[in-house]
Short mmCIF file of C-alpha atoms and ligand atoms in Angstrom, two decimals:
data_model
loop_
_atom_site.label_atom_id
_atom_site.label_comp_id
_atom_site.label_asym_id
_atom_site.label_seq_id
_atom_site.Cartn_x
_atom_site.Cartn_y
_atom_site.Cartn_z
CA MET A 1289 49.31 3.49 42.66
CA GLU A 1290 47.69 3.74 39.63
CA PRO A 1291 43.84 1.84 39.27
CA LYS A 1292 44.70 -1.54 37.13
CA LYS A 1293 43.78 -0.90 33.27
CA ALA A 1294 41.43 -2.71 32.53
CA GLY A 1295 41.70 -5.29 29.57
CA PHE A 1296 41.95 -4.02 25.75
CA SER A 1297 38.76 -6.56 25.44
CA THR A 1298 36.93 -4.51 28.18
CA ARG A 1299 37.97 -1.43 26.54
CA ALA A 1300 37.10 -1.71 23.50
CA ILE A 1301 33.94 -2.46 24.23
CA HIS A 1302 33.00 0.00 27.03
CA ALA A 1303 36.16 2.58 26.36
CA GLY A 1304 34.18 6.87 25.76
CA GLU A 1305 30.73 5.32 26.37
CA LYS A 1306 29.26 7.51 28.47
CA LYS A 1307 26.73 9.35 27.62
CA THR A 1308 26.96 12.81 26.19
CA GLU A 1309 25.72 15.94 27.54
CA ALA A 1310 24.80 17.38 23.95
CA VAL A 1311 20.88 18.00 23.19
CA PRO A 1312 20.60 16.61 19.31
CA VAL A 1313 17.50 19.01 16.81
CA ALA A 1314 17.28 15.17 14.77
CA ALA A 1315 16.42 12.88 17.09
CA PRO A 1316 19.12 10.04 17.61
CA ILE A 1317 18.82 6.77 17.03
CA TYR A 1318 19.18 3.97 19.40
CA GLN A 1319 20.40 0.97 17.55
CA THR A 1320 20.69 -1.22 20.40
CA ALA A 1321 18.83 -4.80 21.31
CA PRO A 1322 18.44 -4.76 24.65
CA PHE A 1323 18.55 -1.87 27.24
CA LYS A 1324 19.68 -0.96 30.92
CA PHE A 1325 17.88 -2.04 33.78
CA LYS A 1326 18.20 0.76 36.95
CA ASN A 1327 18.43 -1.57 39.68
CA ALA A 1328 17.37 -5.75 40.27
CA ALA A 1329 13.91 -5.01 41.67
CA HIS A 1330 13.71 -2.70 38.14
CA GLY A 1331 14.72 -5.24 36.59
CA GLY A 1332 11.97 -7.38 37.61
CA ARG A 1333 9.47 -5.13 37.16
CA LEU A 1334 9.47 -4.51 33.91
CA MET A 1335 10.30 -8.54 33.28
CA GLY A 1336 7.50 -9.86 35.28
CA GLY A 1337 4.69 -7.40 33.21
CA LYS A 1338 4.60 -4.85 36.53
CA GLU A 1339 5.57 -1.82 34.61
CA GLU A 1340 6.52 -0.20 30.90
CA GLY A 1341 9.16 0.47 29.85
CA TYR A 1342 11.90 -0.38 27.67
CA VAL A 1343 13.36 -3.55 27.76
CA TYR A 1344 14.67 -5.28 24.27
CA SER A 1345 13.93 -3.40 21.64
CA ARG A 1346 12.13 -6.08 19.26
CA GLY A 1347 8.80 -4.70 21.73
CA LEU A 1348 9.32 -0.90 22.37
CA ASN A 1349 12.54 1.20 21.04
CA PRO A 1350 12.89 4.66 21.62
CA THR A 1351 13.71 5.61 17.39
CA THR A 1352 10.82 3.28 16.65
CA GLU A 1353 8.09 5.37 19.36
CA ILE A 1354 8.49 8.50 17.46
CA PHE A 1355 7.41 7.22 14.09
CA GLU A 1356 4.57 5.05 16.55
CA LYS A 1357 3.25 8.26 18.41
CA LYS A 1358 3.31 10.16 15.11
CA ILE A 1359 1.66 8.56 12.95
CA ALA A 1360 -0.72 7.63 15.77
CA ASP A 1361 -0.66 11.40 16.31
CA LEU A 1362 -1.93 11.94 12.50
CA GLU A 1363 -4.16 9.65 12.17
CA GLY A 1364 -6.39 10.15 14.85
CA GLY A 1365 -5.33 7.42 17.20
CA GLU A 1366 -4.20 6.88 20.50
CA ALA A 1367 -1.19 4.56 19.75
CA ALA A 1368 0.69 2.63 17.11
CA LEU A 1369 2.57 -0.87 17.00
CA ALA A 1370 5.16 -0.20 14.05
CA GLN A 1371 6.40 -3.71 12.54
CA ALA A 1372 9.49 -4.38 9.88
CA SER A 1373 7.15 -3.90 6.90
CA GLY A 1374 3.61 -3.61 5.55
CA MET A 1375 3.00 -6.29 5.21
CA ALA A 1376 4.17 -7.53 8.93
CA ALA A 1377 1.33 -5.17 10.13
CA VAL A 1378 -0.64 -6.47 8.10
CA SER A 1379 -0.63 -10.31 10.22
CA ALA A 1380 0.00 -8.55 13.89
CA ALA A 1381 -3.42 -6.86 14.07
CA VAL A 1382 -4.82 -9.76 12.16
CA PHE A 1383 -3.69 -12.70 14.10
CA THR A 1384 -4.59 -10.09 17.02
CA GLU A 1385 -8.37 -9.71 15.94
CA VAL A 1386 -9.42 -13.51 14.44
CA SER A 1387 -9.14 -16.56 15.91
CA SER A 1388 -10.21 -20.04 13.87
CA GLY A 1389 -13.99 -20.19 13.74
CA ASP A 1390 -14.26 -17.08 13.45
CA HIS A 1391 -15.07 -15.06 9.97
CA VAL A 1392 -14.14 -11.93 7.75
CA ILE A 1393 -14.89 -10.15 4.93
CA VAL A 1394 -11.92 -9.12 2.93
CA GLU A 1395 -12.92 -6.33 -0.66
CA GLU A 1396 -11.32 -8.99 -3.42
CA VAL A 1397 -9.76 -6.06 -4.62
CA ILE A 1398 -6.32 -5.91 -2.79
CA TYR A 1399 -3.22 -5.94 -2.05
CA GLY A 1400 -2.10 -8.99 -3.19
CA SER A 1401 -0.26 -10.08 -0.67
CA THR A 1402 -2.82 -9.44 1.41
CA TYR A 1403 -5.05 -11.52 -0.83
CA ASP A 1404 -3.18 -14.08 -0.32
CA LEU A 1405 -2.67 -14.19 3.62
CA PHE A 1406 -5.90 -14.48 3.68
CA VAL A 1407 -6.53 -17.15 1.60
CA ASN A 1408 -4.24 -18.82 3.53
CA LEU A 1409 -6.39 -18.20 6.68
CA LYS A 1410 -8.34 -20.42 5.50
CA LYS A 1411 -5.67 -23.10 7.13
CA PHE A 1412 -6.28 -21.79 10.20
CA GLY A 1413 -9.96 -22.71 10.59
CA VAL A 1414 -10.80 -18.94 9.79
CA GLU A 1415 -13.54 -18.69 7.33
CA VAL A 1416 -13.23 -15.80 4.45
CA SER A 1417 -15.36 -13.93 2.19
CA PHE A 1418 -13.84 -11.97 -0.98
CA VAL A 1419 -17.07 -9.37 -1.46
CA ASP A 1420 -17.39 -6.39 -3.38
CA THR A 1421 -17.50 -3.51 -0.65
CA SER A 1422 -18.09 -0.66 -2.32
CA ASP A 1423 -21.58 -1.79 -3.20
CA ILE A 1424 -22.67 -1.74 0.99
CA GLY A 1425 -25.10 -4.19 0.62
CA ASN A 1426 -23.41 -6.67 -1.15
CA VAL A 1427 -21.31 -6.56 2.84
CA GLU A 1428 -24.77 -6.05 4.43
CA LYS A 1429 -25.42 -9.72 2.51
CA ALA A 1430 -21.40 -11.25 3.21
CA PHE A 1431 -22.55 -10.91 7.63
CA ARG A 1432 -22.13 -14.41 9.38
CA LYS A 1433 -23.08 -14.25 13.48
CA ASN A 1434 -19.06 -15.57 13.37
CA THR A 1435 -18.13 -12.10 11.85
CA LYS A 1436 -16.06 -10.74 13.18
CA LEU A 1437 -13.84 -8.21 10.91
CA VAL A 1438 -14.10 -6.71 7.66
CA PHE A 1439 -11.18 -5.34 6.11
CA PHE A 1440 -10.53 -3.37 2.94
CA GLU A 1441 -8.70 0.06 1.25
CA THR A 1442 -9.48 2.56 -0.09
CA PRO A 1443 -8.97 3.15 -2.90
CA ALA A 1444 -8.20 0.00 -3.59
CA ASN A 1445 -4.81 -1.53 -5.03
CA PRO A 1446 -5.09 -1.40 -8.58
CA THR A 1447 -8.01 -0.79 -9.57
CA MET A 1448 -8.49 3.10 -7.62
CA LYS A 1449 -12.44 1.96 -6.46
CA LEU A 1450 -13.48 3.79 -3.16
CA THR A 1451 -15.37 1.82 -0.43
CA ASP A 1452 -17.51 4.27 1.62
CA ILE A 1453 -15.35 3.96 4.84
CA LYS A 1454 -18.53 5.55 6.81
CA ALA A 1455 -21.02 3.33 5.79
CA VAL A 1456 -19.24 -0.45 6.39
CA SER A 1457 -18.67 1.07 9.59
CA GLU A 1458 -22.15 1.67 10.89
CA ALA A 1459 -23.08 -1.62 9.49
CA ALA A 1460 -20.06 -4.11 10.75
CA HIS A 1461 -20.85 -1.95 14.45
CA ASP A 1462 -23.69 -2.69 14.50
CA ARG A 1463 -22.92 -6.86 14.04
CA GLY A 1464 -20.52 -6.46 16.06
CA ALA A 1465 -17.48 -6.61 14.26
CA LYS A 1466 -14.86 -4.45 14.01
CA VAL A 1467 -13.82 -2.33 10.48
CA PHE A 1468 -9.83 -2.80 9.86
CA ILE A 1469 -8.50 0.00 6.97
CA ASP A 1470 -5.22 0.02 4.66
CA ASN A 1471 -4.42 3.66 4.46
CA THR A 1472 -1.26 3.34 2.44
CA PHE A 1473 -2.95 4.93 -1.09
CA MET A 1474 -4.09 7.90 0.71
CA THR A 1475 -2.30 8.57 4.55
CA PRO A 1476 -3.36 10.49 6.36
CA TYR A 1477 -3.02 14.15 5.24
CA PHE A 1478 -5.87 13.18 2.33
CA GLN A 1479 -7.95 10.73 3.94
CA GLN A 1480 -8.30 9.68 8.46
CA PRO A 1481 -9.98 6.36 8.19
CA LEU A 1482 -10.82 6.76 12.50
CA SER A 1483 -12.43 9.47 12.34
CA LEU A 1484 -15.02 8.17 9.90
CA GLY A 1485 -15.31 5.30 12.33
CA ALA A 1486 -12.82 2.77 11.47
CA ASP A 1487 -11.23 0.70 14.35
CA VAL A 1488 -8.08 0.13 12.83
CA VAL A 1489 -5.79 1.23 10.59
CA ILE A 1490 -2.52 -0.31 8.53
CA HIS A 1491 0.16 1.40 6.51
CA SER A 1492 2.42 -0.14 4.27
CA ALA A 1493 4.84 2.62 5.45
CA THR A 1494 7.20 1.76 2.62
CA LYS A 1495 5.33 3.86 0.30
CA TYR A 1496 4.63 7.32 0.97
CA LEU A 1497 5.18 7.80 4.40
CA ASN A 1498 9.06 7.24 4.25
CA GLY A 1499 7.90 8.54 0.99
CA HIS A 1500 11.91 8.17 -0.67
CA GLY A 1501 11.81 4.13 -1.26
CA ASP A 1502 14.77 3.37 0.75
CA THR A 1503 13.44 1.53 3.28
CA ILE A 1504 10.64 -1.27 4.30
CA GLY A 1505 7.90 -0.35 7.21
CA GLY A 1506 5.00 -0.37 8.19
CA VAL A 1507 2.58 1.06 11.63
CA ILE A 1508 -1.17 -0.27 12.80
CA THR A 1509 -3.09 2.41 14.96
CA GLY A 1510 -5.86 2.34 17.04
CA THR A 1511 -6.92 2.44 20.47
CA SER A 1512 -4.95 1.68 23.32
CA GLU A 1513 -6.56 -1.84 24.21
CA PHE A 1514 -5.69 -2.94 21.20
CA ILE A 1515 -2.16 -1.39 20.06
CA LYS A 1516 -0.78 -2.84 23.28
CA ARG A 1517 -2.94 -6.45 22.59
CA ALA A 1518 -0.87 -6.08 19.37
CA ARG A 1519 2.20 -5.33 20.71
CA HIS A 1520 1.80 -8.40 23.15
CA THR A 1521 1.05 -10.80 19.73
CA ALA A 1522 3.69 -9.12 17.13
CA LYS A 1523 6.54 -9.05 19.94
CA ASN A 1524 6.09 -13.07 19.80
CA ILE A 1525 5.80 -13.23 15.60
CA GLY A 1526 8.68 -10.65 15.37
CA GLY A 1527 8.25 -8.90 12.98
CA ALA A 1528 10.21 -5.58 14.21
CA LEU A 1529 10.98 -2.90 12.12
CA SER A 1530 14.74 -1.49 12.78
CA PRO A 1531 15.44 1.43 14.78
CA PHE A 1532 17.34 2.65 11.62
CA ASN A 1533 14.62 1.78 9.44
CA SER A 1534 12.13 3.79 11.97
CA TRP A 1535 14.40 6.59 11.55
CA LEU A 1536 14.27 7.16 8.01
CA ILE A 1537 10.51 6.36 8.45
CA THR A 1538 10.28 9.22 10.68
CA ARG A 1539 11.78 11.36 8.79
CA GLY A 1540 10.26 10.75 5.55
CA MET A 1541 7.67 11.67 7.48
CA LYS A 1542 8.10 15.63 8.29
CA THR A 1543 7.40 15.96 4.51
CA LEU A 1544 4.67 14.01 3.75
CA ALA A 1545 2.03 16.97 3.68
CA VAL A 1546 5.08 18.84 0.83
CA ARG A 1547 5.15 15.05 -1.15
CA MET A 1548 1.03 14.66 -0.61
CA ASP A 1549 0.46 18.52 -1.76
CA ARG A 1550 3.16 17.85 -5.03
CA HIS A 1551 1.86 14.37 -6.15
CA ASP A 1552 -1.99 15.48 -6.09
CA SER A 1553 -1.83 18.23 -8.34
CA ASN A 1554 0.83 16.18 -10.45
CA ALA A 1555 -1.31 13.12 -10.48
CA MET A 1556 -4.27 15.60 -11.65
CA ALA A 1557 -2.11 16.71 -14.53
CA VAL A 1558 -1.10 13.48 -15.38
CA ALA A 1559 -4.68 11.55 -15.43
CA LYS A 1560 -5.57 14.76 -18.13
CA PHE A 1561 -3.68 13.86 -20.21
CA LEU A 1562 -3.86 10.61 -20.80
CA GLN A 1563 -7.79 11.10 -20.79
CA GLU A 1564 -7.50 13.08 -23.79
CA HIS A 1565 -5.01 10.66 -25.26
CA GLU A 1566 -6.77 8.49 -28.77
CA LYS A 1567 -4.54 5.11 -26.94
CA ILE A 1568 -5.70 5.49 -23.83
CA ALA A 1569 -9.01 3.24 -23.51
CA LYS A 1570 -10.02 4.51 -19.60
CA VAL A 1571 -8.42 6.02 -16.82
CA ILE A 1572 -9.21 5.32 -13.61
CA TYR A 1573 -8.65 8.71 -11.34
CA PRO A 1574 -10.62 9.65 -7.79
CA GLY A 1575 -10.21 12.89 -8.87
CA LEU A 1576 -11.63 13.37 -12.40
CA GLU A 1577 -15.10 14.30 -12.00
CA ASN A 1578 -16.08 10.79 -14.23
CA HIS A 1579 -14.71 8.92 -11.48
CA PRO A 1580 -17.63 6.41 -10.88
CA GLN A 1581 -17.68 7.64 -6.58
CA TYR A 1582 -16.30 11.17 -7.65
CA ASP A 1583 -18.83 12.36 -4.88
CA LEU A 1584 -17.62 9.36 -2.36
CA ALA A 1585 -14.28 10.64 -3.04
CA ARG A 1586 -15.20 14.56 -2.46
CA LYS A 1587 -17.17 12.70 0.63
CA GLN A 1588 -14.30 10.71 2.68
CA MET A 1589 -11.55 12.31 0.94
CA CYS A 1590 -9.46 15.87 0.91
CA GLY A 1591 -7.55 15.32 -1.93
CA PHE A 1592 -6.93 12.63 -4.30
CA GLY A 1593 -3.71 11.34 -3.94
CA GLY A 1594 -0.82 10.32 -6.46
CA MET A 1595 -2.47 6.93 -7.96
CA ILE A 1596 -3.43 6.51 -10.99
CA ALA A 1597 -5.26 4.08 -12.79
CA PHE A 1598 -5.81 3.49 -16.76
CA LEU A 1599 -6.05 1.30 -19.50
CA ILE A 1600 -4.51 0.66 -22.84
CA GLU A 1601 -6.54 0.61 -26.11
CA ASP A 1602 -4.73 -3.25 -26.69
CA ALA A 1603 -3.35 -5.42 -24.45
CA LYS A 1604 -0.83 -6.01 -25.98
CA ASP A 1605 0.01 -3.05 -26.48
CA VAL A 1606 1.35 -3.32 -22.64
CA PRO A 1607 4.69 -3.88 -22.96
CA VAL A 1608 5.67 -1.82 -25.79
CA PHE A 1609 4.66 1.21 -23.55
CA LEU A 1610 6.33 0.07 -20.92
CA ASP A 1611 9.53 -0.41 -22.84
CA SER A 1612 9.50 2.66 -23.55
CA LEU A 1613 9.52 5.02 -20.88
CA LYS A 1614 12.39 6.59 -20.47
CA LEU A 1615 11.50 8.78 -17.56
CA CYS A 1616 9.44 6.58 -15.79
CA THR A 1617 10.46 4.12 -13.92
CA LEU A 1618 9.26 0.45 -14.54
CA THR A 1619 8.55 -1.70 -10.84
CA ILE A 1620 6.28 -2.26 -8.71
CA SER A 1621 6.08 0.28 -5.43
CA LEU A 1622 4.61 3.07 -4.75
CA GLY A 1623 4.74 6.12 -3.33
CA ASP A 1624 8.33 7.01 -3.56
CA VAL A 1625 9.52 10.35 -4.71
CA GLU A 1626 10.68 8.85 -8.39
CA THR A 1627 7.66 7.87 -10.76
CA LEU A 1628 6.37 4.41 -10.52
CA ILE A 1629 5.12 2.60 -13.19
CA GLN A 1630 4.10 -0.93 -13.60
CA HIS A 1631 1.53 -3.74 -15.08
CA PRO A 1632 -0.80 -5.99 -12.52
CA ALA A 1633 -1.62 -8.63 -14.14
CA THR A 1634 1.00 -9.75 -14.34
CA MET A 1635 3.17 -8.26 -11.77
CA THR A 1636 1.28 -7.10 -9.03
CA HIS A 1637 -2.02 -9.35 -8.59
CA SER A 1638 -0.55 -12.21 -10.81
CA VAL A 1639 -1.41 -14.10 -7.17
CA VAL A 1640 -4.82 -13.77 -7.92
CA PRO A 1641 -6.01 -16.74 -10.54
CA ARG A 1642 -6.79 -14.53 -13.99
CA GLU A 1643 -10.61 -15.16 -13.65
CA ASN A 1644 -11.14 -13.60 -10.37
CA ARG A 1645 -8.48 -11.59 -11.06
CA LEU A 1646 -10.80 -9.95 -14.17
CA ARG A 1647 -13.89 -10.66 -12.45
CA TYR A 1648 -12.16 -7.97 -10.53
CA GLY A 1649 -11.56 -5.39 -12.89
CA ILE A 1650 -8.06 -6.32 -13.52
CA ALA A 1651 -7.12 -6.23 -16.86
CA ASP A 1652 -4.68 -7.74 -18.45
CA GLU A 1653 -4.72 -3.63 -20.33
CA LEU A 1654 -4.35 -2.41 -16.86
CA VAL A 1655 -1.03 -0.20 -15.76
CA ARG A 1656 -1.39 1.27 -12.34
CA LEU A 1657 0.92 4.46 -12.04
CA SER A 1658 2.45 6.04 -9.10
CA VAL A 1659 3.09 9.76 -10.20
CA GLY A 1660 6.11 11.05 -8.33
CA LEU A 1661 7.13 13.95 -8.24
CA GLU A 1662 9.03 15.35 -11.04
CA ASP A 1663 7.88 18.01 -12.70
CA ALA A 1664 4.93 17.17 -13.93
CA GLY A 1665 5.72 18.25 -17.90
CA ASP A 1666 8.49 15.81 -18.00
CA ILE A 1667 6.69 12.91 -16.51
CA ILE A 1668 4.22 13.66 -19.34
CA SER A 1669 6.43 13.94 -21.99
CA ASP A 1670 7.67 10.77 -21.17
CA MET A 1671 4.33 8.50 -21.31
CA GLU A 1672 3.50 10.69 -25.40
CA GLN A 1673 6.43 9.75 -26.70
CA ALA A 1674 6.05 6.31 -24.99
CA LEU A 1675 2.33 5.96 -25.81
CA ASP A 1676 3.77 7.14 -30.19
CA ASN A 1677 5.62 3.72 -30.09
CA ILE A 1678 1.80 1.76 -29.61
C1 PLP B 2782 2.70 -1.84 -0.56
C2 PLP B 2782 1.55 -2.34 0.30
C3 PLP B 2782 1.75 -3.47 1.70
C4 PLP B 2782 2.56 -4.55 2.14
O1 PLP B 2782 3.33 -3.22 2.13
P1 PLP B 2782 4.99 -4.06 2.55
O2 PLP B 2782 5.32 -3.26 2.86
O3 PLP B 2782 5.42 -4.36 0.86
O4 PLP B 2782 5.00 -5.52 2.91
C5 PLP B 2782 0.04 -3.21 1.93
N1 PLP B 2782 -0.90 -2.33 1.52
C6 PLP B 2782 -0.83 -1.67 0.54
C7 PLP B 2782 -1.88 -1.03 -0.44
C8 PLP B 2782 0.76 -1.52 -0.24
O5 PLP B 2782 0.46 -0.87 -1.01
#
């Protein structure tokens, strides 16, 4: 007698699901929510926290783990935790470290949503001081007995101001505080904050790491001890990165070095062009010798990246200029193959009250440019024809 054939629904679920012998070169996408236990005892050990392993993709997934191991390796961290967005990574890192009653020092020029997050931390009883960390004296003055954390980006978004990673890390460690750095703009190819003394590095992987503008993601890297705690916190917040998005980011990272080299050389060419143009009041690019912190740039970075800030002579010409561009794409975000351009005062930094914004140097005339991988000459020609219209 033939074995009883399983029913239609059972076969629709189980037929053909046997593991294959094929060994792929590109990593497979483990598009699964739970992972099977070997037996009841194994399940008990995993769930009881006695053994580490794959249980559920909100906590750990093999595809996502490739991304985590890759970024930890490149940044010089012991471990990493991927999250569904750069902001999920920032939140998970901050919530892991900070409790009510703690004090945090935050650079005043920072990604708009990060600024907003720290403003809102006040409602959880966290004291926050926004400070110009580019001057170490300001950081030293801001420390309190309960300072737990110093958080900044360097170069800062969008003014391209730098903070001395080594000096701030030493000052913070002397007082028992930690240093978290958002390294989205530089990537580990051009700057490795952990090697300069920082404790934790955060990325919006949406930008250069993925590099193709087709997914959102974030990641935190640091010691195994910190990442273990962050993984626990993040699992309860729930912002897991999907296996497919992890796979896209991992694929993007394979070309990070070649892309960053081209972003850097293209940005230098565009910055030099803008600097010579009569309708441009000022160009802020760390690779130009007139950047006020050019020496620091050369000391803590090994390239200058693809981000440029510049001021158009008259704020009223900004929309005319932006609307005249044909090749450069008018949008927020950065780090993509396409050249992206935006107006921080009305776009990414519109959440910052105007009075503060102007004090931080985010002027109405300021334009932020993420130089892409097109031919430099074509990007320059587009800027030139748009500037002719104002
Ligand atoms: C984009 C960005 C973020 C936020 O990342 P998302 O992936 O958009 O959540 C944080 N920091 C910097 C510097 C960024 O550019």
